[in-house]
Amino acid sequence: EYPGLHQSEFIADLLGPEKKYGPVTFDDDIIPARANAQFLRGIVMLSTLNSWSIGKVGPHIFGAKWFDGRARPEEVVSKILNSTLTAPQSTVEKLQNFPEEITHPENFTNYQEGAPRHPSWPAMHSAASNISFWIQIVMKLSPKQLCEVKKVDYAVAYARTIAGVHFEDDNVAGLNMGQYIVKRALPRYLYSMYKSSRKKVKRKSRRKQFNWENYDPTAPCV
């Protein structure tokens, strides 16, 4: 799946003609305004940040993957079914009753080619899903807008578990690590691009950082 795709779609919905999630306001105290109609420091900035943040977290996440070396779900499933890994009988029975016959590890996933050939923890797609953090820094989101953008990041992350290529805690770790990496890098980046005050960015970042372990995806956006 193309990284940042659904976050880009959220930006289009947020700033599009219909303003799907209500009126939008950029934080001029973080991104100094240069015109009444902010284009370069509006939608162009958001699309740039979306790509920049993915590139920023990537090397750190892959370093963590190869340091930890966690097996993918499909690898674990294959070893359980081949009796080379011990598991509770209830787990074995669930795998034996899987809707599709698992003759190869790839059969456990929703992808014909199976999982990517790198370790499972932390999840890169989840780490790349950090728009719900950085967009709070450059904009003044309403509670509904914040709720909606968190759902986007969470949905992208959790879909990797539904697809059978990540454990759930791979995703939570990726979400939290991606947010932390961007938080550390954002003050310097916004200063270099928009002459933002590093102190103000750091101060707001501390207020807006959140723990995905406490997130409730079923909470309604009102």
PDB file of C-alpha atoms in Angstrom:
ATOM      1  CA  GLU A   1       0.000   0.000   0.000  1.00  0.00           C
ATOM      2  CA  TYR A   2       1.332   3.434  -0.974  1.00  0.00           C
ATOM      3  CA  PRO A   3       2.576   5.156   2.230  1.00  0.00           C
ATOM      4  CA  GLY A   4       0.639   8.303   3.100  1.00  0.00           C
ATOM      5  CA  LEU A   5      -2.194   7.605   0.650  1.00  0.00           C
ATOM      6  CA  HIS A   6      -5.069   7.793   3.123  1.00  0.00           C
ATOM      7  CA  GLN A   7      -3.503  10.728   4.939  1.00  0.00           C
ATOM      8  CA  SER A   8      -3.369  12.588   1.614  1.00  0.00           C
ATOM      9  CA  GLU A   9      -7.035  11.815   1.084  1.00  0.00           C
ATOM     10  CA  PHE A  10      -7.794  13.210   4.537  1.00  0.00           C
ATOM     11  CA  ILE A  11      -5.973  16.450   3.674  1.00  0.00           C
ATOM     12  CA  ALA A  12      -8.014  16.735   0.476  1.00  0.00           C
ATOM     13  CA  ASP A  13     -11.260  16.225   2.420  1.00  0.00           C
ATOM     14  CA  LEU A  14     -10.186  18.642   5.156  1.00  0.00           C
ATOM     15  CA  LEU A  15      -9.244  21.500   2.831  1.00  0.00           C
ATOM     16  CA  GLY A  16     -11.447  20.727  -0.169  1.00  0.00           C
ATOM     17  CA  PRO A  17     -14.310  22.947  -1.351  1.00  0.00           C
ATOM     18  CA  GLU A  18     -16.832  21.164   0.864  1.00  0.00           C
ATOM     19  CA  LYS A  19     -14.666  21.394   4.020  1.00  0.00           C
ATOM     20  CA  LYS A  20     -15.886  17.933   4.999  1.00  0.00           C
ATOM     21  CA  TYR A  21     -14.864  18.282   8.643  1.00  0.00           C
ATOM     22  CA  GLY A  22     -15.788  21.920   9.166  1.00  0.00           C
ATOM     23  CA  PRO A  23     -13.934  25.263   8.950  1.00  0.00           C
ATOM     24  CA  VAL A  24     -10.135  25.051   9.015  1.00  0.00           C
ATOM     25  CA  THR A  25      -7.643  27.317  10.745  1.00  0.00           C
ATOM     26  CA  PHE A  26      -3.867  27.315  10.452  1.00  0.00           C
ATOM     27  CA  ASP A  27      -1.810  28.296  13.486  1.00  0.00           C
ATOM     28  CA  ASP A  28      -0.133  31.565  12.450  1.00  0.00           C
ATOM     29  CA  ASP A  29       1.845  31.503  15.677  1.00  0.00           C
ATOM     30  CA  ILE A  30       3.615  28.370  14.403  1.00  0.00           C
ATOM     31  CA  ILE A  31       3.595  29.015  10.639  1.00  0.00           C
ATOM     32  CA  PRO A  32       3.855  32.787  10.088  1.00  0.00           C
ATOM     33  CA  ALA A  33       1.317  33.893   7.471  1.00  0.00           C
ATOM     34  CA  ARG A  34       2.549  35.712   4.362  1.00  0.00           C
ATOM     35  CA  ALA A  35      -0.732  36.235   2.529  1.00  0.00           C
ATOM     36  CA  ASN A  36      -4.473  36.294   3.111  1.00  0.00           C
ATOM     37  CA  ALA A  37      -4.896  33.164   0.988  1.00  0.00           C
ATOM     38  CA  GLN A  38      -2.371  30.617   2.215  1.00  0.00           C
ATOM     39  CA  PHE A  39      -1.522  28.201  -0.603  1.00  0.00           C
ATOM     40  CA  LEU A  40       2.183  27.445  -0.219  1.00  0.00           C
ATOM     41  CA  ARG A  41       1.801  27.567   3.556  1.00  0.00           C
ATOM     42  CA  GLY A  42      -1.520  25.773   3.400  1.00  0.00           C
ATOM     43  CA  ILE A  43      -2.320  22.696   1.352  1.00  0.00           C
ATOM     44  CA  VAL A  44       1.162  22.588  -0.233  1.00  0.00           C
ATOM     45  CA  MET A  45       2.756  22.627   3.212  1.00  0.00           C
ATOM     46  CA  LEU A  46       0.501  19.804   4.440  1.00  0.00           C
ATOM     47  CA  SER A  47       1.218  17.613   1.426  1.00  0.00           C
ATOM     48  CA  THR A  48       4.946  18.247   1.869  1.00  0.00           C
ATOM     49  CA  LEU A  49       4.824  17.440   5.567  1.00  0.00           C
ATOM     50  CA  ASN A  50       2.993  14.219   4.803  1.00  0.00           C
ATOM     51  CA  SER A  51       5.834  12.993   2.584  1.00  0.00           C
ATOM     52  CA  TRP A  52       8.621  14.450   4.748  1.00  0.00           C
ATOM     53  CA  SER A  53       7.386  12.728   7.895  1.00  0.00           C
ATOM     54  CA  ILE A  54       7.348   9.315   6.203  1.00  0.00           C
ATOM     55  CA  GLY A  55      10.898   9.762   4.961  1.00  0.00           C
ATOM     56  CA  LYS A  56      12.026  10.931   8.379  1.00  0.00           C
ATOM     57  CA  VAL A  57      10.719   7.931  10.330  1.00  0.00           C
ATOM     58  CA  GLY A  58      11.720   5.266   7.804  1.00  0.00           C
ATOM     59  CA  PRO A  59      15.429   4.761   8.642  1.00  0.00           C
ATOM     60  CA  HIS A  60      14.748   4.727  12.391  1.00  0.00           C
ATOM     61  CA  ILE A  61      11.941   2.187  12.093  1.00  0.00           C
ATOM     62  CA  PHE A  62      13.932  -0.153   9.869  1.00  0.00           C
ATOM     63  CA  GLY A  63      16.878   0.110  12.238  1.00  0.00           C
ATOM     64  CA  ALA A  64      14.575  -0.970  15.067  1.00  0.00           C
ATOM     65  CA  LYS A  65      13.172  -3.814  12.940  1.00  0.00           C
ATOM     66  CA  TRP A  66      16.563  -5.346  12.262  1.00  0.00           C
ATOM     67  CA  PHE A  67      17.742  -4.790  15.820  1.00  0.00           C
ATOM     68  CA  ASP A  68      14.706  -6.602  17.267  1.00  0.00           C
ATOM     69  CA  GLY A  69      14.279  -9.213  14.526  1.00  0.00           C
ATOM     70  CA  ARG A  70      10.719 -10.210  15.371  1.00  0.00           C
ATOM     71  CA  ALA A  71       9.159 -12.911  13.176  1.00  0.00           C
ATOM     72  CA  ARG A  72       6.131 -12.076  11.062  1.00  0.00           C
ATOM     73  CA  PRO A  73       2.723 -13.553  11.940  1.00  0.00           C
ATOM     74  CA  GLU A  74       2.782 -15.796   8.872  1.00  0.00           C
ATOM     75  CA  GLU A  75       6.151 -17.211   9.937  1.00  0.00           C
ATOM     76  CA  VAL A  76       4.861 -17.970  13.429  1.00  0.00           C
ATOM     77  CA  VAL A  77       1.694 -19.577  12.037  1.00  0.00           C
ATOM     78  CA  SER A  78       3.701 -21.769   9.678  1.00  0.00           C
ATOM     79  CA  LYS A  79       5.938 -23.024  12.491  1.00  0.00           C
ATOM     80  CA  ILE A  80       2.944 -23.771  14.712  1.00  0.00           C
ATOM     81  CA  LEU A  81       1.237 -25.795  12.000  1.00  0.00           C
ATOM     82  CA  ASN A  82       4.496 -27.630  11.244  1.00  0.00           C
ATOM     83  CA  SER A  83       4.842 -28.453  14.961  1.00  0.00           C
ATOM     84  CA  THR A  84       8.212 -26.681  15.170  1.00  0.00           C
ATOM     85  CA  LEU A  85       6.810 -24.089  17.563  1.00  0.00           C
ATOM     86  CA  THR A  86       4.704 -24.876  20.602  1.00  0.00           C
ATOM     87  CA  ALA A  87       1.420 -23.014  21.052  1.00  0.00           C
ATOM     88  CA  PRO A  88      -1.724 -23.409  23.199  1.00  0.00           C
ATOM     89  CA  GLN A  89      -4.074 -26.060  21.860  1.00  0.00           C
ATOM     90  CA  SER A  90      -6.804 -23.440  21.386  1.00  0.00           C
ATOM     91  CA  THR A  91      -4.504 -21.511  19.045  1.00  0.00           C
ATOM     92  CA  VAL A  92      -3.604 -24.638  17.101  1.00  0.00           C
ATOM     93  CA  GLU A  93      -7.282 -25.496  16.647  1.00  0.00           C
ATOM     94  CA  LYS A  94      -8.094 -22.007  15.397  1.00  0.00           C
ATOM     95  CA  LEU A  95      -5.342 -22.215  12.803  1.00  0.00           C
ATOM     96  CA  GLN A  96      -6.423 -25.712  11.761  1.00  0.00           C
ATOM     97  CA  ASN A  97      -9.948 -24.366  11.240  1.00  0.00           C
ATOM     98  CA  PHE A  98      -8.740 -21.332   9.274  1.00  0.00           C
ATOM     99  CA  PRO A  99     -11.176 -20.541   6.401  1.00  0.00           C
ATOM    100  CA  GLU A 100      -8.462 -21.219   3.823  1.00  0.00           C
ATOM    101  CA  GLU A 101      -5.990 -24.085   3.811  1.00  0.00           C
ATOM    102  CA  ILE A 102      -2.562 -22.912   4.959  1.00  0.00           C
ATOM    103  CA  THR A 103      -0.049 -24.849   2.884  1.00  0.00           C
ATOM    104  CA  HIS A 104       2.417 -21.950   2.698  1.00  0.00           C
ATOM    105  CA  PRO A 105       3.033 -19.088   5.134  1.00  0.00           C
ATOM    106  CA  GLU A 106       1.682 -16.606   2.582  1.00  0.00           C
ATOM    107  CA  ASN A 107      -1.768 -18.253   2.776  1.00  0.00           C
ATOM    108  CA  PHE A 108      -2.266 -16.679   6.210  1.00  0.00           C
ATOM    109  CA  THR A 109      -2.096 -13.134   4.823  1.00  0.00           C
ATOM    110  CA  ASN A 110      -4.381 -11.151   2.538  1.00  0.00           C
ATOM    111  CA  TYR A 111      -1.516 -10.654   0.090  1.00  0.00           C
ATOM    112  CA  GLN A 112      -0.600 -13.216  -2.543  1.00  0.00           C
ATOM    113  CA  GLU A 113       3.090 -12.495  -1.987  1.00  0.00           C
ATOM    114  CA  GLY A 114       2.723 -12.626   1.804  1.00  0.00           C
ATOM    115  CA  ALA A 115       4.346 -10.255   4.259  1.00  0.00           C
ATOM    116  CA  PRO A 116       7.342  -8.064   3.388  1.00  0.00           C
ATOM    117  CA  ARG A 117      10.684  -9.792   3.889  1.00  0.00           C
ATOM    118  CA  HIS A 118      11.800  -7.761   6.881  1.00  0.00           C
ATOM    119  CA  PRO A 119      11.064  -8.177  10.611  1.00  0.00           C
ATOM    120  CA  SER A 120       7.648  -7.401  12.022  1.00  0.00           C
ATOM    121  CA  TRP A 121       8.268  -4.991  14.929  1.00  0.00           C
ATOM    122  CA  PRO A 122       7.686  -2.050  14.756  1.00  0.00           C
ATOM    123  CA  ALA A 123       5.264  -1.574  11.863  1.00  0.00           C
ATOM    124  CA  MET A 124       6.494   0.893   9.256  1.00  0.00           C
ATOM    125  CA  HIS A 125       3.049   1.730   7.848  1.00  0.00           C
ATOM    126  CA  SER A 126       1.967   2.545  11.392  1.00  0.00           C
ATOM    127  CA  ALA A 127       5.003   4.733  12.040  1.00  0.00           C
ATOM    128  CA  ALA A 128       4.320   6.559   8.785  1.00  0.00           C
ATOM    129  CA  SER A 129       0.786   7.223  10.028  1.00  0.00           C
ATOM    130  CA  ASN A 130       1.612  10.261  12.121  1.00  0.00           C
ATOM    131  CA  ILE A 131      -0.422  13.038  10.516  1.00  0.00           C
ATOM    132  CA  SER A 132      -2.641  13.107  13.606  1.00  0.00           C
ATOM    133  CA  PHE A 133       0.345  14.462  15.529  1.00  0.00           C
ATOM    134  CA  TRP A 134       2.051  16.951  13.222  1.00  0.00           C
ATOM    135  CA  ILE A 135      -1.142  18.437  11.785  1.00  0.00           C
ATOM    136  CA  GLN A 136      -2.061  19.532  15.310  1.00  0.00           C
ATOM    137  CA  ILE A 137       1.146  21.557  15.452  1.00  0.00           C
ATOM    138  CA  VAL A 138       0.610  23.575  12.264  1.00  0.00           C
ATOM    139  CA  MET A 139      -3.179  23.880  12.534  1.00  0.00           C
ATOM    140  CA  LYS A 140      -5.859  24.584  15.125  1.00  0.00           C
ATOM    141  CA  LEU A 141      -8.054  21.509  14.874  1.00  0.00           C
ATOM    142  CA  SER A 142     -11.556  21.212  16.250  1.00  0.00           C
ATOM    143  CA  PRO A 143     -12.291  18.147  18.437  1.00  0.00           C
ATOM    144  CA  LYS A 144     -14.126  16.541  15.511  1.00  0.00           C
ATOM    145  CA  GLN A 145     -11.218  17.156  13.115  1.00  0.00           C
ATOM    146  CA  LEU A 146      -8.741  15.680  15.592  1.00  0.00           C
ATOM    147  CA  CYS A 147     -10.977  12.661  16.130  1.00  0.00           C
ATOM    148  CA  GLU A 148     -11.304  12.053  12.390  1.00  0.00           C
ATOM    149  CA  VAL A 149      -7.584  12.319  11.654  1.00  0.00           C
ATOM    150  CA  LYS A 150      -6.731   9.926  14.498  1.00  0.00           C
ATOM    151  CA  LYS A 151      -9.145   7.412  13.002  1.00  0.00           C
ATOM    152  CA  VAL A 152      -7.281   7.654   9.683  1.00  0.00           C
ATOM    153  CA  ASP A 153      -3.907   6.874  11.261  1.00  0.00           C
ATOM    154  CA  TYR A 154      -5.337   4.076  13.389  1.00  0.00           C
ATOM    155  CA  ALA A 155      -7.211   2.510  10.464  1.00  0.00           C
ATOM    156  CA  VAL A 156      -4.076   2.390   8.310  1.00  0.00           C
ATOM    157  CA  ALA A 157      -2.168   0.769  11.166  1.00  0.00           C
ATOM    158  CA  TYR A 158      -4.808  -1.753  12.233  1.00  0.00           C
ATOM    159  CA  ALA A 159      -5.462  -2.822   8.643  1.00  0.00           C
ATOM    160  CA  ARG A 160      -2.001  -4.412   8.676  1.00  0.00           C
ATOM    161  CA  THR A 161      -3.145  -6.748  11.449  1.00  0.00           C
ATOM    162  CA  ILE A 162      -6.373  -7.514   9.604  1.00  0.00           C
ATOM    163  CA  ALA A 163      -4.226  -8.386   6.587  1.00  0.00           C
ATOM    164  CA  GLY A 164      -2.239 -10.846   8.715  1.00  0.00           C
ATOM    165  CA  VAL A 165       1.153  -9.181   8.258  1.00  0.00           C
ATOM    166  CA  HIS A 166       1.562  -7.528  11.673  1.00  0.00           C
ATOM    167  CA  PHE A 167       0.826  -8.226  15.313  1.00  0.00           C
ATOM    168  CA  GLU A 168      -1.315  -5.600  17.020  1.00  0.00           C
ATOM    169  CA  ASP A 169       1.519  -4.383  19.232  1.00  0.00           C
ATOM    170  CA  ASP A 170       3.694  -3.908  16.130  1.00  0.00           C
ATOM    171  CA  ASN A 171       1.195  -1.256  15.115  1.00  0.00           C
ATOM    172  CA  VAL A 172       0.942   0.467  18.495  1.00  0.00           C
ATOM    173  CA  ALA A 173       4.731   0.612  18.737  1.00  0.00           C
ATOM    174  CA  GLY A 174       4.945   2.009  15.202  1.00  0.00           C
ATOM    175  CA  LEU A 175       2.324   4.676  15.888  1.00  0.00           C
ATOM    176  CA  ASN A 176       4.057   5.829  19.062  1.00  0.00           C
ATOM    177  CA  MET A 177       7.579   5.665  17.639  1.00  0.00           C
ATOM    178  CA  GLY A 178       6.615   7.533  14.469  1.00  0.00           C
ATOM    179  CA  GLN A 179       5.053  10.286  16.535  1.00  0.00           C
ATOM    180  CA  TYR A 180       8.126  10.549  18.771  1.00  0.00           C
ATOM    181  CA  ILE A 181      10.567  10.720  15.836  1.00  0.00           C
ATOM    182  CA  VAL A 182       8.562  13.455  14.119  1.00  0.00           C
ATOM    183  CA  LYS A 183       8.248  15.353  17.399  1.00  0.00           C
ATOM    184  CA  ARG A 184      12.043  15.421  17.713  1.00  0.00           C
ATOM    185  CA  ALA A 185      12.634  16.476  14.109  1.00  0.00           C
ATOM    186  CA  LEU A 186       9.761  18.926  13.591  1.00  0.00           C
ATOM    187  CA  PRO A 187      11.185  22.068  15.289  1.00  0.00           C
ATOM    188  CA  ARG A 188      14.281  22.137  13.092  1.00  0.00           C
ATOM    189  CA  TYR A 189      12.325  21.284   9.936  1.00  0.00           C
ATOM    190  CA  LEU A 190       9.666  23.966  10.425  1.00  0.00           C
ATOM    191  CA  TYR A 191      12.336  26.520  11.241  1.00  0.00           C
ATOM    192  CA  SER A 192      14.315  25.701   8.094  1.00  0.00           C
ATOM    193  CA  MET A 193      11.236  25.792   5.866  1.00  0.00           C
ATOM    194  CA  TYR A 194       9.061  28.516   7.399  1.00  0.00           C
ATOM    195  CA  LYS A 195      11.239  30.249  10.022  1.00  0.00           C
ATOM    196  CA  SER A 196       8.953  28.908  12.744  1.00  0.00           C
ATOM    197  CA  SER A 197       9.991  29.470  16.347  1.00  0.00           C
ATOM    198  CA  ARG A 198      11.643  26.273  17.542  1.00  0.00           C
ATOM    199  CA  LYS A 199      10.609  27.015  21.131  1.00  0.00           C
ATOM    200  CA  LYS A 200       6.967  27.436  20.162  1.00  0.00           C
ATOM    201  CA  VAL A 201       6.997  24.236  18.101  1.00  0.00           C
ATOM    202  CA  LYS A 202       8.594  22.297  20.964  1.00  0.00           C
ATOM    203  CA  ARG A 203       6.137  23.727  23.471  1.00  0.00           C
ATOM    204  CA  LYS A 204       3.102  22.863  21.380  1.00  0.00           C
ATOM    205  CA  SER A 205       4.501  19.435  20.523  1.00  0.00           C
ATOM    206  CA  ARG A 206       4.781  18.555  24.198  1.00  0.00           C
ATOM    207  CA  ARG A 207       1.132  19.460  24.688  1.00  0.00           C
ATOM    208  CA  LYS A 208      -0.124  17.547  21.661  1.00  0.00           C
ATOM    209  CA  GLN A 209       1.810  14.275  21.961  1.00  0.00           C
ATOM    210  CA  PHE A 210      -0.423  11.369  22.957  1.00  0.00           C
ATOM    211  CA  ASN A 211      -0.123   7.657  23.735  1.00  0.00           C
ATOM    212  CA  TRP A 212      -1.772   5.325  21.234  1.00  0.00           C
ATOM    213  CA  GLU A 213      -2.053   2.634  23.896  1.00  0.00           C
ATOM    214  CA  ASN A 214      -4.875   4.701  25.394  1.00  0.00           C
ATOM    215  CA  TYR A 215      -6.727   5.245  22.111  1.00  0.00           C
ATOM    216  CA  ASP A 216     -10.345   4.136  21.728  1.00  0.00           C
ATOM    217  CA  PRO A 217     -11.158   3.668  18.009  1.00  0.00           C
ATOM    218  CA  THR A 218     -14.858   3.257  18.742  1.00  0.00           C
ATOM    219  CA  ALA A 219     -15.277   6.759  20.185  1.00  0.00           C
ATOM    220  CA  PRO A 220     -17.637   8.816  17.977  1.00  0.00           C
ATOM    221  CA  CYS A 221     -16.401  12.003  16.317  1.00  0.00           C
ATOM    222  CA  VAL A 222     -18.717  14.833  17.366  1.00  0.00           C
TER     223      VAL A 222
END
